[in-house]
Amino acid sequence: QVQLVESGGGLVPAGGSLRLSCVASLRTFNSFDMGWFRQAPGKEREFVAAIKWFGMRTYYGDSVKGRSSISRDNAKMTLYLQMNSPTPEDTAVYYCAASQRAPRPGEPDEYAYWGQGTQVTVSS
């Protein structure tokens, strides 16, 4: 059974930084495309970032581009999201997602496996 467990959320001051982690119970983690999504109350799930298994190519949502970095440690089966200078608009539940192949990495439907999410609240 695939499990994705996020951590690193909490209360973050605006202008600070946050780092989220997602540990995957995937023996073939290194062959999965991975992504981060977020959902704020009353809003649709939004693409944050993704990283391909092949070539480590990265993709970012417009709202976080330039101040976020997605990375992965295949040996630790862990996905990371580093976000700098967060604002209250970044407040949301952040989800880790995994896909054996995600031709459209920004689309939630491409991902078969999801974590439970971790709450990030950015205070002004």
PDB file of C-alpha atoms in Angstrom:
ATOM      1  CA  GLN A   1       0.000   0.000   0.000  1.00  0.00           C
ATOM      2  CA  VAL A   2       1.353   3.370  -1.001  1.00  0.00           C
ATOM      3  CA  GLN A   3       1.615   5.936   1.763  1.00  0.00           C
ATOM      4  CA  LEU A   4       2.674   9.541   1.496  1.00  0.00           C
ATOM      5  CA  VAL A   5       3.215  11.416   4.744  1.00  0.00           C
ATOM      6  CA  GLU A   6       3.743  15.159   4.727  1.00  0.00           C
ATOM      7  CA  SER A   7       5.371  17.166   7.489  1.00  0.00           C
ATOM      8  CA  GLY A   8       6.781  20.621   8.105  1.00  0.00           C
ATOM      9  CA  GLY A   9       3.589  22.616   8.151  1.00  0.00           C
ATOM     10  CA  GLY A  10       2.537  24.980  10.889  1.00  0.00           C
ATOM     11  CA  LEU A  11       2.467  28.701  11.574  1.00  0.00           C
ATOM     12  CA  VAL A  12       4.970  30.657   9.512  1.00  0.00           C
ATOM     13  CA  PRO A  13       5.559  34.434   9.605  1.00  0.00           C
ATOM     14  CA  ALA A  14       5.117  36.305   6.355  1.00  0.00           C
ATOM     15  CA  GLY A  15       8.477  36.903   4.742  1.00  0.00           C
ATOM     16  CA  GLY A  16      10.043  33.912   6.440  1.00  0.00           C
ATOM     17  CA  SER A  17      10.526  30.511   4.879  1.00  0.00           C
ATOM     18  CA  LEU A  18       9.073  27.048   5.078  1.00  0.00           C
ATOM     19  CA  ARG A  19      10.212  23.601   4.136  1.00  0.00           C
ATOM     20  CA  LEU A  20       7.822  20.755   3.651  1.00  0.00           C
ATOM     21  CA  SER A  21       8.768  17.095   3.461  1.00  0.00           C
ATOM     22  CA  CYS A  22       6.919  14.076   2.145  1.00  0.00           C
ATOM     23  CA  VAL A  23       8.111  10.589   2.965  1.00  0.00           C
ATOM     24  CA  ALA A  24       6.866   7.942   0.573  1.00  0.00           C
ATOM     25  CA  SER A  25       6.459   4.231   1.160  1.00  0.00           C
ATOM     26  CA  LEU A  26       7.395   3.513  -2.444  1.00  0.00           C
ATOM     27  CA  ARG A  27      10.211   1.089  -3.115  1.00  0.00           C
ATOM     28  CA  THR A  28      10.336   2.431  -6.652  1.00  0.00           C
ATOM     29  CA  PHE A  29      10.127   6.050  -5.519  1.00  0.00           C
ATOM     30  CA  ASN A  30      12.904   6.967  -7.931  1.00  0.00           C
ATOM     31  CA  SER A  31      10.651   6.053 -10.877  1.00  0.00           C
ATOM     32  CA  PHE A  32       7.653   8.150  -9.797  1.00  0.00           C
ATOM     33  CA  ASP A  33       6.778  11.670 -10.841  1.00  0.00           C
ATOM     34  CA  MET A  34       6.069  13.691  -7.706  1.00  0.00           C
ATOM     35  CA  GLY A  35       4.133  16.855  -7.042  1.00  0.00           C
ATOM     36  CA  TRP A  36       2.949  19.346  -4.477  1.00  0.00           C
ATOM     37  CA  PHE A  37      -0.533  20.802  -4.526  1.00  0.00           C
ATOM     38  CA  ARG A  38      -2.389  23.011  -2.086  1.00  0.00           C
ATOM     39  CA  GLN A  39      -5.959  23.835  -1.238  1.00  0.00           C
ATOM     40  CA  ALA A  40      -7.222  26.849   0.654  1.00  0.00           C
ATOM     41  CA  PRO A  41     -10.708  26.964   2.198  1.00  0.00           C
ATOM     42  CA  GLY A  42     -13.355  27.523  -0.443  1.00  0.00           C
ATOM     43  CA  LYS A  43     -10.876  27.194  -3.303  1.00  0.00           C
ATOM     44  CA  GLU A  44      -9.967  24.474  -5.768  1.00  0.00           C
ATOM     45  CA  ARG A  45      -6.839  22.406  -5.416  1.00  0.00           C
ATOM     46  CA  GLU A  46      -3.944  24.372  -6.893  1.00  0.00           C
ATOM     47  CA  PHE A  47      -0.740  23.125  -8.459  1.00  0.00           C
ATOM     48  CA  VAL A  48       2.391  24.209  -6.601  1.00  0.00           C
ATOM     49  CA  ALA A  49       5.329  22.270  -8.025  1.00  0.00           C
ATOM     50  CA  ALA A  50       6.327  18.966  -9.601  1.00  0.00           C
ATOM     51  CA  ILE A  51       9.488  17.031 -10.310  1.00  0.00           C
ATOM     52  CA  LYS A  52       9.866  14.278 -12.876  1.00  0.00           C
ATOM     53  CA  TRP A  53      11.568  11.017 -12.094  1.00  0.00           C
ATOM     54  CA  PHE A  54      13.538  11.097 -15.342  1.00  0.00           C
ATOM     55  CA  GLY A  55      15.955  13.971 -15.621  1.00  0.00           C
ATOM     56  CA  MET A  56      14.637  15.662 -12.470  1.00  0.00           C
ATOM     57  CA  ARG A  57      12.877  18.297 -14.543  1.00  0.00           C
ATOM     58  CA  THR A  58      10.896  20.701 -12.368  1.00  0.00           C
ATOM     59  CA  TYR A  59       7.680  22.643 -12.889  1.00  0.00           C
ATOM     60  CA  TYR A  60       6.123  25.426 -10.819  1.00  0.00           C
ATOM     61  CA  GLY A  61       2.749  27.062 -10.482  1.00  0.00           C
ATOM     62  CA  ASP A  62       2.636  30.729 -11.377  1.00  0.00           C
ATOM     63  CA  SER A  63       1.819  31.777  -7.825  1.00  0.00           C
ATOM     64  CA  VAL A  64       5.021  30.270  -6.375  1.00  0.00           C
ATOM     65  CA  LYS A  65       7.424  30.503  -9.286  1.00  0.00           C
ATOM     66  CA  GLY A  66      10.671  32.220  -8.405  1.00  0.00           C
ATOM     67  CA  ARG A  67      10.374  31.746  -4.661  1.00  0.00           C
ATOM     68  CA  SER A  68       9.924  27.999  -4.344  1.00  0.00           C
ATOM     69  CA  SER A  69      12.079  24.979  -4.992  1.00  0.00           C
ATOM     70  CA  ILE A  70      11.043  21.348  -5.263  1.00  0.00           C
ATOM     71  CA  SER A  71      13.579  18.592  -4.786  1.00  0.00           C
ATOM     72  CA  ARG A  72      13.762  14.905  -4.013  1.00  0.00           C
ATOM     73  CA  ASP A  73      16.112  12.507  -2.279  1.00  0.00           C
ATOM     74  CA  ASN A  74      15.527   9.135  -3.875  1.00  0.00           C
ATOM     75  CA  ALA A  75      17.692   7.320  -1.340  1.00  0.00           C
ATOM     76  CA  LYS A  76      15.483   8.629   1.466  1.00  0.00           C
ATOM     77  CA  MET A  77      12.285   8.328  -0.597  1.00  0.00           C
ATOM     78  CA  THR A  78      11.525  11.893   0.350  1.00  0.00           C
ATOM     79  CA  LEU A  79      10.137  14.864  -1.530  1.00  0.00           C
ATOM     80  CA  TYR A  80      10.764  18.439  -0.411  1.00  0.00           C
ATOM     81  CA  LEU A  81       9.292  21.860  -1.007  1.00  0.00           C
ATOM     82  CA  GLN A  82      11.191  24.968   0.015  1.00  0.00           C
ATOM     83  CA  MET A  83       9.235  28.206  -0.110  1.00  0.00           C
ATOM     84  CA  ASN A  84      10.708  31.616   0.600  1.00  0.00           C
ATOM     85  CA  SER A  85       8.938  34.847   1.455  1.00  0.00           C
ATOM     86  CA  PRO A  86       5.511  33.293   1.980  1.00  0.00           C
ATOM     87  CA  THR A  87       2.503  35.562   2.243  1.00  0.00           C
ATOM     88  CA  PRO A  88      -0.909  34.990   3.860  1.00  0.00           C
ATOM     89  CA  GLU A  89      -2.131  33.988   0.373  1.00  0.00           C
ATOM     90  CA  ASP A  90       0.043  30.871   0.688  1.00  0.00           C
ATOM     91  CA  THR A  91      -2.065  29.656   3.604  1.00  0.00           C
ATOM     92  CA  ALA A  92      -3.497  26.276   2.641  1.00  0.00           C
ATOM     93  CA  VAL A  93      -3.318  22.558   3.192  1.00  0.00           C
ATOM     94  CA  TYR A  94      -0.355  21.277   1.216  1.00  0.00           C
ATOM     95  CA  TYR A  95      -0.540  17.838  -0.352  1.00  0.00           C
ATOM     96  CA  CYS A  96       2.121  15.543  -1.697  1.00  0.00           C
ATOM     97  CA  ALA A  97       1.173  13.432  -4.723  1.00  0.00           C
ATOM     98  CA  ALA A  98       2.759  10.607  -6.691  1.00  0.00           C
ATOM     99  CA  SER A  99       2.263   9.344 -10.215  1.00  0.00           C
ATOM    100  CA  GLN A 100       3.912   6.602 -12.218  1.00  0.00           C
ATOM    101  CA  ARG A 101       3.699   8.950 -15.184  1.00  0.00           C
ATOM    102  CA  ALA A 102       2.391  12.490 -15.221  1.00  0.00           C
ATOM    103  CA  PRO A 103       2.496  13.903 -18.763  1.00  0.00           C
ATOM    104  CA  ARG A 104       0.673  16.955 -17.433  1.00  0.00           C
ATOM    105  CA  PRO A 105       2.427  17.461 -14.084  1.00  0.00           C
ATOM    106  CA  GLY A 106       0.242  20.401 -13.079  1.00  0.00           C
ATOM    107  CA  GLU A 107      -3.009  18.439 -13.279  1.00  0.00           C
ATOM    108  CA  PRO A 108      -4.237  16.729 -10.078  1.00  0.00           C
ATOM    109  CA  ASP A 109      -5.908  13.973 -12.114  1.00  0.00           C
ATOM    110  CA  GLU A 110      -2.470  12.774 -13.251  1.00  0.00           C
ATOM    111  CA  TYR A 111      -1.664  11.605  -9.722  1.00  0.00           C
ATOM    112  CA  ALA A 112      -2.970   8.358  -8.288  1.00  0.00           C
ATOM    113  CA  TYR A 113      -1.547   8.660  -4.791  1.00  0.00           C
ATOM    114  CA  TRP A 114      -2.038  11.446  -2.284  1.00  0.00           C
ATOM    115  CA  GLY A 115      -0.965  12.232   1.230  1.00  0.00           C
ATOM    116  CA  GLN A 116      -3.266  13.490   3.965  1.00  0.00           C
ATOM    117  CA  GLY A 117      -1.885  16.988   3.749  1.00  0.00           C
ATOM    118  CA  THR A 118      -0.170  19.366   6.124  1.00  0.00           C
ATOM    119  CA  GLN A 119      -1.602  22.729   7.145  1.00  0.00           C
ATOM    120  CA  VAL A 120       0.484  25.807   6.464  1.00  0.00           C
ATOM    121  CA  THR A 121      -0.684  29.085   7.946  1.00  0.00           C
ATOM    122  CA  VAL A 122       1.203  32.250   7.086  1.00  0.00           C
ATOM    123  CA  SER A 123       0.685  35.073   9.547  1.00  0.00           C
ATOM    124  CA  SER A 124       0.838  38.690   8.462  1.00  0.00           C
TER     125      SER A 124
END
